[in-house]
mmCIF file of C-alpha atoms and ligand atoms in Angstrom:
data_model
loop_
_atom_site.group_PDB
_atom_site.id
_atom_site.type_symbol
_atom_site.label_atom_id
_atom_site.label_comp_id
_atom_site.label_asym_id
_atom_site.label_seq_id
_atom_site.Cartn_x
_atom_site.Cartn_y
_atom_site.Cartn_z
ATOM 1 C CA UNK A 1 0.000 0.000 0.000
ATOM 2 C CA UNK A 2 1.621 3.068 -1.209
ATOM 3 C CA UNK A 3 1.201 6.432 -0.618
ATOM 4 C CA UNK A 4 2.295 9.716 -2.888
ATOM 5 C CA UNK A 5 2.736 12.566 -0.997
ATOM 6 C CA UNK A 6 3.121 14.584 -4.525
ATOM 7 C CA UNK A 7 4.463 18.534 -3.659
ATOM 8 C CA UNK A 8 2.319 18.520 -0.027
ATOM 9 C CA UNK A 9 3.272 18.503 3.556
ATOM 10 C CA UNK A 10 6.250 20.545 5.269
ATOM 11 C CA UNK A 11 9.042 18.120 6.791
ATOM 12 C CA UNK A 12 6.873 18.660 10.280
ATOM 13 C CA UNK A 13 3.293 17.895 8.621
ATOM 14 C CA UNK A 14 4.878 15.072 7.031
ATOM 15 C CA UNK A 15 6.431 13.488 10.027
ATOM 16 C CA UNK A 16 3.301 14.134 11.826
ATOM 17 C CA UNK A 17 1.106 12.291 9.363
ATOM 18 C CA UNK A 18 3.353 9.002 9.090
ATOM 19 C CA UNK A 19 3.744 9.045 12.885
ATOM 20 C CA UNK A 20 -0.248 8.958 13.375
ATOM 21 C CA UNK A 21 -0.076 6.462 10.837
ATOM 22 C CA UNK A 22 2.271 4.120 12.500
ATOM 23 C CA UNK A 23 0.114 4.751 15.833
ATOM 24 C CA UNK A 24 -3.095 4.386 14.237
ATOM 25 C CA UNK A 25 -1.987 1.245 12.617
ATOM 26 C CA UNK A 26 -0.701 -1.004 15.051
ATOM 27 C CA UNK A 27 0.317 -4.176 14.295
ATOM 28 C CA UNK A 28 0.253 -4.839 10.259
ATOM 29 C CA UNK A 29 -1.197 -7.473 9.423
ATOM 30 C CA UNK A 30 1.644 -10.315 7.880
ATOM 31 C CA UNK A 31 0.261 -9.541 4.157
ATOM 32 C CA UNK A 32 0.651 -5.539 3.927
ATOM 33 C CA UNK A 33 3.562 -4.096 3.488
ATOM 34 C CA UNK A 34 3.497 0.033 3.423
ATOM 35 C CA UNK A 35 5.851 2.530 1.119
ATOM 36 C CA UNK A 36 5.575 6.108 1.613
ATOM 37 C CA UNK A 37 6.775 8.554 -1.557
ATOM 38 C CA UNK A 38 7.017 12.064 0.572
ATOM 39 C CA UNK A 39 8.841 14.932 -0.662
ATOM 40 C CA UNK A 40 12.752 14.824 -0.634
ATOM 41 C CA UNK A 41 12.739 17.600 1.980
ATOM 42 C CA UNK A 42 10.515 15.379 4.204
ATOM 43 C CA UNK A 43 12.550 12.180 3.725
ATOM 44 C CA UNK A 44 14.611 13.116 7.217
ATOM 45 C CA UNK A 45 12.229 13.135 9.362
ATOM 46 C CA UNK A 46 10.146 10.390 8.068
ATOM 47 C CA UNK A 47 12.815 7.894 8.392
ATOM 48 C CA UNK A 48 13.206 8.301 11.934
ATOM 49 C CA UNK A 49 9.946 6.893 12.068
ATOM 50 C CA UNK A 50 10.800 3.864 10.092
ATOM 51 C CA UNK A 51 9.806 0.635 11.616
ATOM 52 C CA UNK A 52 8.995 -3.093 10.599
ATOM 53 C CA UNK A 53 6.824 -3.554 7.230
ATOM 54 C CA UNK A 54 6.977 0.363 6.405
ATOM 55 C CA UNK A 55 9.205 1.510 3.477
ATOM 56 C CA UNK A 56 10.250 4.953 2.903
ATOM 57 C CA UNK A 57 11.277 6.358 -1.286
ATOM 58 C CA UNK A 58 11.715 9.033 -3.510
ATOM 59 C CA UNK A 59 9.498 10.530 -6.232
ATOM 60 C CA UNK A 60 12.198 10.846 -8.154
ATOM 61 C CA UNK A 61 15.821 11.062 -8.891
ATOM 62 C CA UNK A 62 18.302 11.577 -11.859
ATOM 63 C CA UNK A 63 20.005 8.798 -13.389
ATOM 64 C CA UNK A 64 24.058 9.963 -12.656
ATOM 65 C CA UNK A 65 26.198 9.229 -9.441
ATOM 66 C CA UNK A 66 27.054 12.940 -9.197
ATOM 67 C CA UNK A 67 28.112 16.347 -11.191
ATOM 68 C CA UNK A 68 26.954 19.546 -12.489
ATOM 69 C CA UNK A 69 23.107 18.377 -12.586
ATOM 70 C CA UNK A 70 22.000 21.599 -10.513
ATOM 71 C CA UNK A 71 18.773 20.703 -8.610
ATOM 72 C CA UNK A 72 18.466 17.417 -8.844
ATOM 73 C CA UNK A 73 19.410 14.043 -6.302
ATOM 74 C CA UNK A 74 21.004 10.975 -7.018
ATOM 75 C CA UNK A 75 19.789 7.001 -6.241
ATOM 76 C CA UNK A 76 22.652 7.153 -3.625
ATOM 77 C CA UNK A 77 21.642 10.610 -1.969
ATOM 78 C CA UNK A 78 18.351 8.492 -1.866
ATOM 79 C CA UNK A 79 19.479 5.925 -0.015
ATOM 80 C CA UNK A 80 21.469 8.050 2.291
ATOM 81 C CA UNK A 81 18.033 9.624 3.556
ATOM 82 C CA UNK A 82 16.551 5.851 4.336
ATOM 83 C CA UNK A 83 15.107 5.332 1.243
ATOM 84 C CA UNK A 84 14.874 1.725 -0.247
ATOM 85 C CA UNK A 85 12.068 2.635 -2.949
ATOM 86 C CA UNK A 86 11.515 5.268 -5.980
ATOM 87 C CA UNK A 87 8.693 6.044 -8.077
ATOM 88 C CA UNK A 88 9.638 5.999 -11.752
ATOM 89 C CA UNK A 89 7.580 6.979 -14.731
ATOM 90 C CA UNK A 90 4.997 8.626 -12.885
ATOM 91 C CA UNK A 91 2.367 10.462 -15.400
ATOM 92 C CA UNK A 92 3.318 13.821 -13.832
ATOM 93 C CA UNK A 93 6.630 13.209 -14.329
ATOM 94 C CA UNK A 94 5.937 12.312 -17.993
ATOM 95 C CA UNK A 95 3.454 14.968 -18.923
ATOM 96 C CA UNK A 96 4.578 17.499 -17.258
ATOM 97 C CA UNK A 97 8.498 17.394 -16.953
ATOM 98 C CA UNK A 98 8.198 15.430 -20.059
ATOM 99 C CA UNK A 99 10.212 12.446 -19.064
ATOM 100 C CA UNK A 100 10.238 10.048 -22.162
ATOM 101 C CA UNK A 101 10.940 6.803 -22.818
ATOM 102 C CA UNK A 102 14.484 6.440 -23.133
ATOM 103 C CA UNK A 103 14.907 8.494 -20.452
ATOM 104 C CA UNK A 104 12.275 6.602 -18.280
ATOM 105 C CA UNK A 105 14.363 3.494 -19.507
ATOM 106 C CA UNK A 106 17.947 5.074 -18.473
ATOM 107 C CA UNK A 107 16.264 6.155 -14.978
ATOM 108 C CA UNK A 108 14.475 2.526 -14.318
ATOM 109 C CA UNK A 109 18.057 0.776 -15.125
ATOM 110 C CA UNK A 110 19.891 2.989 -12.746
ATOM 111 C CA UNK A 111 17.556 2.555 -10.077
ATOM 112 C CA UNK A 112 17.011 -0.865 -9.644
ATOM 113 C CA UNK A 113 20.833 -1.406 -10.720
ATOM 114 C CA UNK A 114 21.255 0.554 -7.365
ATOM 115 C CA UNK A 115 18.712 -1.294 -5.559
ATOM 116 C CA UNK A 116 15.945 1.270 -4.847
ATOM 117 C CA UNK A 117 13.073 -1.055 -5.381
ATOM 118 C CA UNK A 118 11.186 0.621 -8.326
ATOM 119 C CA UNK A 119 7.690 1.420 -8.759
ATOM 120 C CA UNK A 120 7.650 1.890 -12.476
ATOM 121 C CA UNK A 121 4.352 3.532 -13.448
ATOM 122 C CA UNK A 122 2.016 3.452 -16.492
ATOM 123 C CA UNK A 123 -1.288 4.437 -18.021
ATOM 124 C CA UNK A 124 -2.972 5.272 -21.065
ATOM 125 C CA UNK A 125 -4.563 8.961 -21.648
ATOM 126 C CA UNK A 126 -8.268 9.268 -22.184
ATOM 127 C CA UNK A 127 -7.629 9.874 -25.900
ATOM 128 C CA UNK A 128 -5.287 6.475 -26.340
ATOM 129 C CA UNK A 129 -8.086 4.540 -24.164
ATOM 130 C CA UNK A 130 -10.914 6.151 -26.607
ATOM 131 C CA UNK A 131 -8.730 5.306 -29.687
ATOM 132 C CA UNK A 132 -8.576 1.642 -28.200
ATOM 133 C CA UNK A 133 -4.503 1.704 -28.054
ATOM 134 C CA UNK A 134 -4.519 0.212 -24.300
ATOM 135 C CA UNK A 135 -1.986 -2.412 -24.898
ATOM 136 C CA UNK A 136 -0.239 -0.639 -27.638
ATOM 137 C CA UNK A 137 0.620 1.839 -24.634
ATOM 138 C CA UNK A 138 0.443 -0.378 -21.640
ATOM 139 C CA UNK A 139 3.615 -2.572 -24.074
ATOM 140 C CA UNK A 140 5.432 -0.044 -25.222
ATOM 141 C CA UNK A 141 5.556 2.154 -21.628
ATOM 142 C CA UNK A 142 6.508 -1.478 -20.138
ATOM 143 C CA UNK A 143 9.381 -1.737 -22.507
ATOM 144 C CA UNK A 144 11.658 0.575 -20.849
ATOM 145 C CA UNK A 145 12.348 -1.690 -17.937
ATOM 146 C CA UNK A 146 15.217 -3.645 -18.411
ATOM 147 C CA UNK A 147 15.259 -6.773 -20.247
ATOM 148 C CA UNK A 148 17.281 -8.615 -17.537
ATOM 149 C CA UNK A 149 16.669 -8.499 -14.107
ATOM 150 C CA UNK A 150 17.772 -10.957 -11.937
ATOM 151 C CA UNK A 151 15.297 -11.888 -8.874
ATOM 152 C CA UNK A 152 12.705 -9.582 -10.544
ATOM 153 C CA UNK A 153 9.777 -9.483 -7.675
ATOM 154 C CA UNK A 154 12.169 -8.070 -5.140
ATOM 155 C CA UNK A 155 13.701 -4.987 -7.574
ATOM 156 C CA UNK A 156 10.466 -3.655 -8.691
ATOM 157 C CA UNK A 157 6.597 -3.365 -9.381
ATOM 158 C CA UNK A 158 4.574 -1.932 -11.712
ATOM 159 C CA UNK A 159 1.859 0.478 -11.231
ATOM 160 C CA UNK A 160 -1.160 0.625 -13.619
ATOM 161 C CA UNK A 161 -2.698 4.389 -13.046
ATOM 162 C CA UNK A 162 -4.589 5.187 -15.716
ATOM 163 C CA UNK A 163 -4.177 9.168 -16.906
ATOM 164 C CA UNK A 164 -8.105 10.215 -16.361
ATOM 165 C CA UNK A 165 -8.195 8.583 -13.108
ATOM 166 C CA UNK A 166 -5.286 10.193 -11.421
ATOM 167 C CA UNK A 167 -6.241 12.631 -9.079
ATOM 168 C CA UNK A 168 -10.158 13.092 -10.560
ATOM 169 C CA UNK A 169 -11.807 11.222 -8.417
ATOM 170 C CA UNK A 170 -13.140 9.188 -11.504
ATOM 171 C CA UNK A 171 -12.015 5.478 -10.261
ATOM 172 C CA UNK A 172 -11.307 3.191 -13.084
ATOM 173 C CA UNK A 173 -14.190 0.607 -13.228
ATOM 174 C CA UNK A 174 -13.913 -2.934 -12.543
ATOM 175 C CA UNK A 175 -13.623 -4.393 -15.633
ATOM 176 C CA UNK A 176 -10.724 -2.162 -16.892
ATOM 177 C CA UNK A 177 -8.425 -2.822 -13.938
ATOM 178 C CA UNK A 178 -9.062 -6.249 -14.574
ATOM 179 C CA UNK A 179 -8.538 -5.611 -18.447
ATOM 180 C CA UNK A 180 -5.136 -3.628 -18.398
ATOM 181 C CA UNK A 181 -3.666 -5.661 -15.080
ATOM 182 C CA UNK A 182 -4.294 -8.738 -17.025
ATOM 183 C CA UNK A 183 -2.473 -7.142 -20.024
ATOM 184 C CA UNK A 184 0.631 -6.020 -17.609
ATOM 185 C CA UNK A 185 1.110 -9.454 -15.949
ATOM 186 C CA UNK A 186 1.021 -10.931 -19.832
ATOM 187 C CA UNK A 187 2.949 -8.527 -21.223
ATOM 188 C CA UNK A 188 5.571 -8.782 -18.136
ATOM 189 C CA UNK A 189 5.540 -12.699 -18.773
ATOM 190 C CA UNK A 190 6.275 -11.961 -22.627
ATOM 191 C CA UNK A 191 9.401 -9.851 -21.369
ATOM 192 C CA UNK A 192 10.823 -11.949 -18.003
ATOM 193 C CA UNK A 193 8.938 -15.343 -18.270
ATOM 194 C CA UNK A 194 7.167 -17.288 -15.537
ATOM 195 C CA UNK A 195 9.131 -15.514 -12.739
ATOM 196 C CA UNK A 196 6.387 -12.503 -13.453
ATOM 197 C CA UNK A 197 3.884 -13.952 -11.874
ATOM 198 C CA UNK A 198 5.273 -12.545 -8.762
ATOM 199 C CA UNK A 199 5.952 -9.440 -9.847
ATOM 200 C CA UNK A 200 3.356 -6.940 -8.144
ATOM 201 C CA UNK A 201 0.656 -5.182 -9.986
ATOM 202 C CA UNK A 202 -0.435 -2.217 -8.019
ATOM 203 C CA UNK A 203 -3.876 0.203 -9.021
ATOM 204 C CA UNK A 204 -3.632 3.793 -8.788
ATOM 205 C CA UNK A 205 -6.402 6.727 -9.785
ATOM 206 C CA UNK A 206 -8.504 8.011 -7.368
ATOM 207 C CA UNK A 207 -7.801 5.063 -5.037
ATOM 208 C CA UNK A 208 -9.901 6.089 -1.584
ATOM 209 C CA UNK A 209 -11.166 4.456 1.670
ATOM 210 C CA UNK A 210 -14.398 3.405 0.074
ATOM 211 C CA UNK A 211 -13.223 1.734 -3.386
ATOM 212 C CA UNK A 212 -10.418 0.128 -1.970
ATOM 213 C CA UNK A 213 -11.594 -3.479 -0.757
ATOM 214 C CA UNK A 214 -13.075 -3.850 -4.389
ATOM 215 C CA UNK A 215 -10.262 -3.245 -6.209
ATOM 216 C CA UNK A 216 -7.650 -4.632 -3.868
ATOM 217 C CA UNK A 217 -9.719 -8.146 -4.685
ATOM 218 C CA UNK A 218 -9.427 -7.900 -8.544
ATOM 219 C CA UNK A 219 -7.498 -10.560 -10.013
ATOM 220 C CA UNK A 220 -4.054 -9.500 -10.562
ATOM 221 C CA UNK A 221 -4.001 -6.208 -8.333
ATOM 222 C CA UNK A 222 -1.393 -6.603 -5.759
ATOM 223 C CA UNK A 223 -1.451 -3.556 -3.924
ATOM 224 C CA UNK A 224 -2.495 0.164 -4.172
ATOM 225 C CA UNK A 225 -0.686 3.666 -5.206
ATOM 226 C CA UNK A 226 -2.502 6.346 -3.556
ATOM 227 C CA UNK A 227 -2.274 10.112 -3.929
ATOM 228 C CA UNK A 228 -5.191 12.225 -2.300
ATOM 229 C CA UNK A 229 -6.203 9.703 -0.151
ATOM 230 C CA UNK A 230 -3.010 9.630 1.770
ATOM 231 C CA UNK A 231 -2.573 12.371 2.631
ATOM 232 C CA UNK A 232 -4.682 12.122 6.063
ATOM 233 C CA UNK A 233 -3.849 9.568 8.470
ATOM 234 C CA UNK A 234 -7.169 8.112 9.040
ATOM 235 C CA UNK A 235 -7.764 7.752 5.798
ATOM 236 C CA UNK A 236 -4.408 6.093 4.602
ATOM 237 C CA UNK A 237 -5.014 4.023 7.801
ATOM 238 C CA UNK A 238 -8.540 2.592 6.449
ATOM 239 C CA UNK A 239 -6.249 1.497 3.270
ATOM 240 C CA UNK A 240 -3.421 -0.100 4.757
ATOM 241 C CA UNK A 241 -5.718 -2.280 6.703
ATOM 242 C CA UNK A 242 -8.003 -2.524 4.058
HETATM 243 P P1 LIG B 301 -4.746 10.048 -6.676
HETATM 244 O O1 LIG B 301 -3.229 9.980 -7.217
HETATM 245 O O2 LIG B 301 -4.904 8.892 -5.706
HETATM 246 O O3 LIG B 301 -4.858 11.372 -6.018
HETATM 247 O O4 LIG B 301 -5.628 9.876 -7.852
HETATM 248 C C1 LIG B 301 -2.605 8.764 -7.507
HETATM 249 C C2 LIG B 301 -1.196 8.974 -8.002
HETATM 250 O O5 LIG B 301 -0.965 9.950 -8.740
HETATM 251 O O6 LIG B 301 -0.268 8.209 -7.692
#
């Protein structure tokens, strides 16, 4: 269950939030695991709240060790802060700070080859859905992970979020999560074989409290990606534990 903290929360609202999480929470159950994306200046103080089953990563980072790349942070200045995950290929990131494919590709290599586990996201645009070129998109987004990846269910996971759900409170219905999750966990068998059936499949678009038992039961959706809906303890809470 992951949650996207986007551009909100000072380092003190942020710390705040996870640590009435954590509280509210109690004991996680054995079959939830929780990632929290906040913003880099809130990844110090949320990773002295880091305890067993929680995960703590970056919305993003640029593909070099280190130089004249003014503004940006590296995987390892990442890690330094606590943080074992990164969100890559995010539709923000690709609309608009148009991140494109080879660059998504370049960024997804570097990060798993430095072992941030990846959450590599993709979705379709209302236009490419209404022009029916779901798995023309859904394939070709999906080819810019790398071809080889050794122990591939432990370096990264794949988030379907379609565009026009993101954020609109418009949920994806039932059918097409089932549709383009299907799709992923083929296409990702096409790529890296029978080890993909382990490979998580997480939903993400308008994800809430209410909605998230149903979709959290649909056949091939292994977890959640949650923006708005995070962003209040209780809330998040009612997720997790979902
Ligand atoms: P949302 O955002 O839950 O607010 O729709 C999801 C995301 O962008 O990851």
């Amino acid at each position: 269950m992951a949650a996207n903290w986007k551009m909100h929360k000072s380092s003190q609202e942020a710390k705040n939030t996870f640590k009435e999480l954590v509280e509210s929470v109690g004991a996680l159950p054995s079959d939830r695991e929780v990632a929290i994306f906040p913003t880099f200046t809130s990844l110090a103080a949320c990773q002295e709240l880091l305890t067993e089953g929680y995960f703590l990563g970056g919305q993003n980072f640029y593909p070099a060790d280190k130089g004249a790349y003014t503004g940006e942070i590296s995987a390892s200045m990442l890690k330094d802060l606590g943080c074992t995950m990164v969100l890559v290929g995010h539709s923000e990131r690709r609309s608009i700070f148009d991140e494109d494919h080879e660059f998504l590709a370049k960024k997804a290599a570097v990060a798993i080859e430095n072992g941030l586990f990846t959450v590599f996201c993709v979705g379709e645009s209302l236009e490419e859905r209404q022009k029916g070129k779901l798995a023309q998109v859904l394939k070709k987004q999906l080819s810019a992970l790398p071809e080889k990846i050794a122990g591939l269910a432990d370096k990264f996971c794949v988030a379907y979020e379609p565009v026009w759900a993101i954020g609109t409170g418009e949920v994806a219905g039932k059918n097409e999560i089932i549709e383009a999750h299907g799709m992923l966990r083929a296409f990702l068998k096409e790529i890296y074989g029978p080890s993909a059936e382990k490979v998580r499949i997480l939903y993400g678009g308008s994800v809430n409290p209410d909605n998230v038992q149903e979709i959290i039961n649909l056949d091939n959706v292994n977890g959640v990606l949650v923006g708005g809906a995070s962003l209040n303890a209780d809330s998040f809470k009612k997720i997790v534990l979902a």
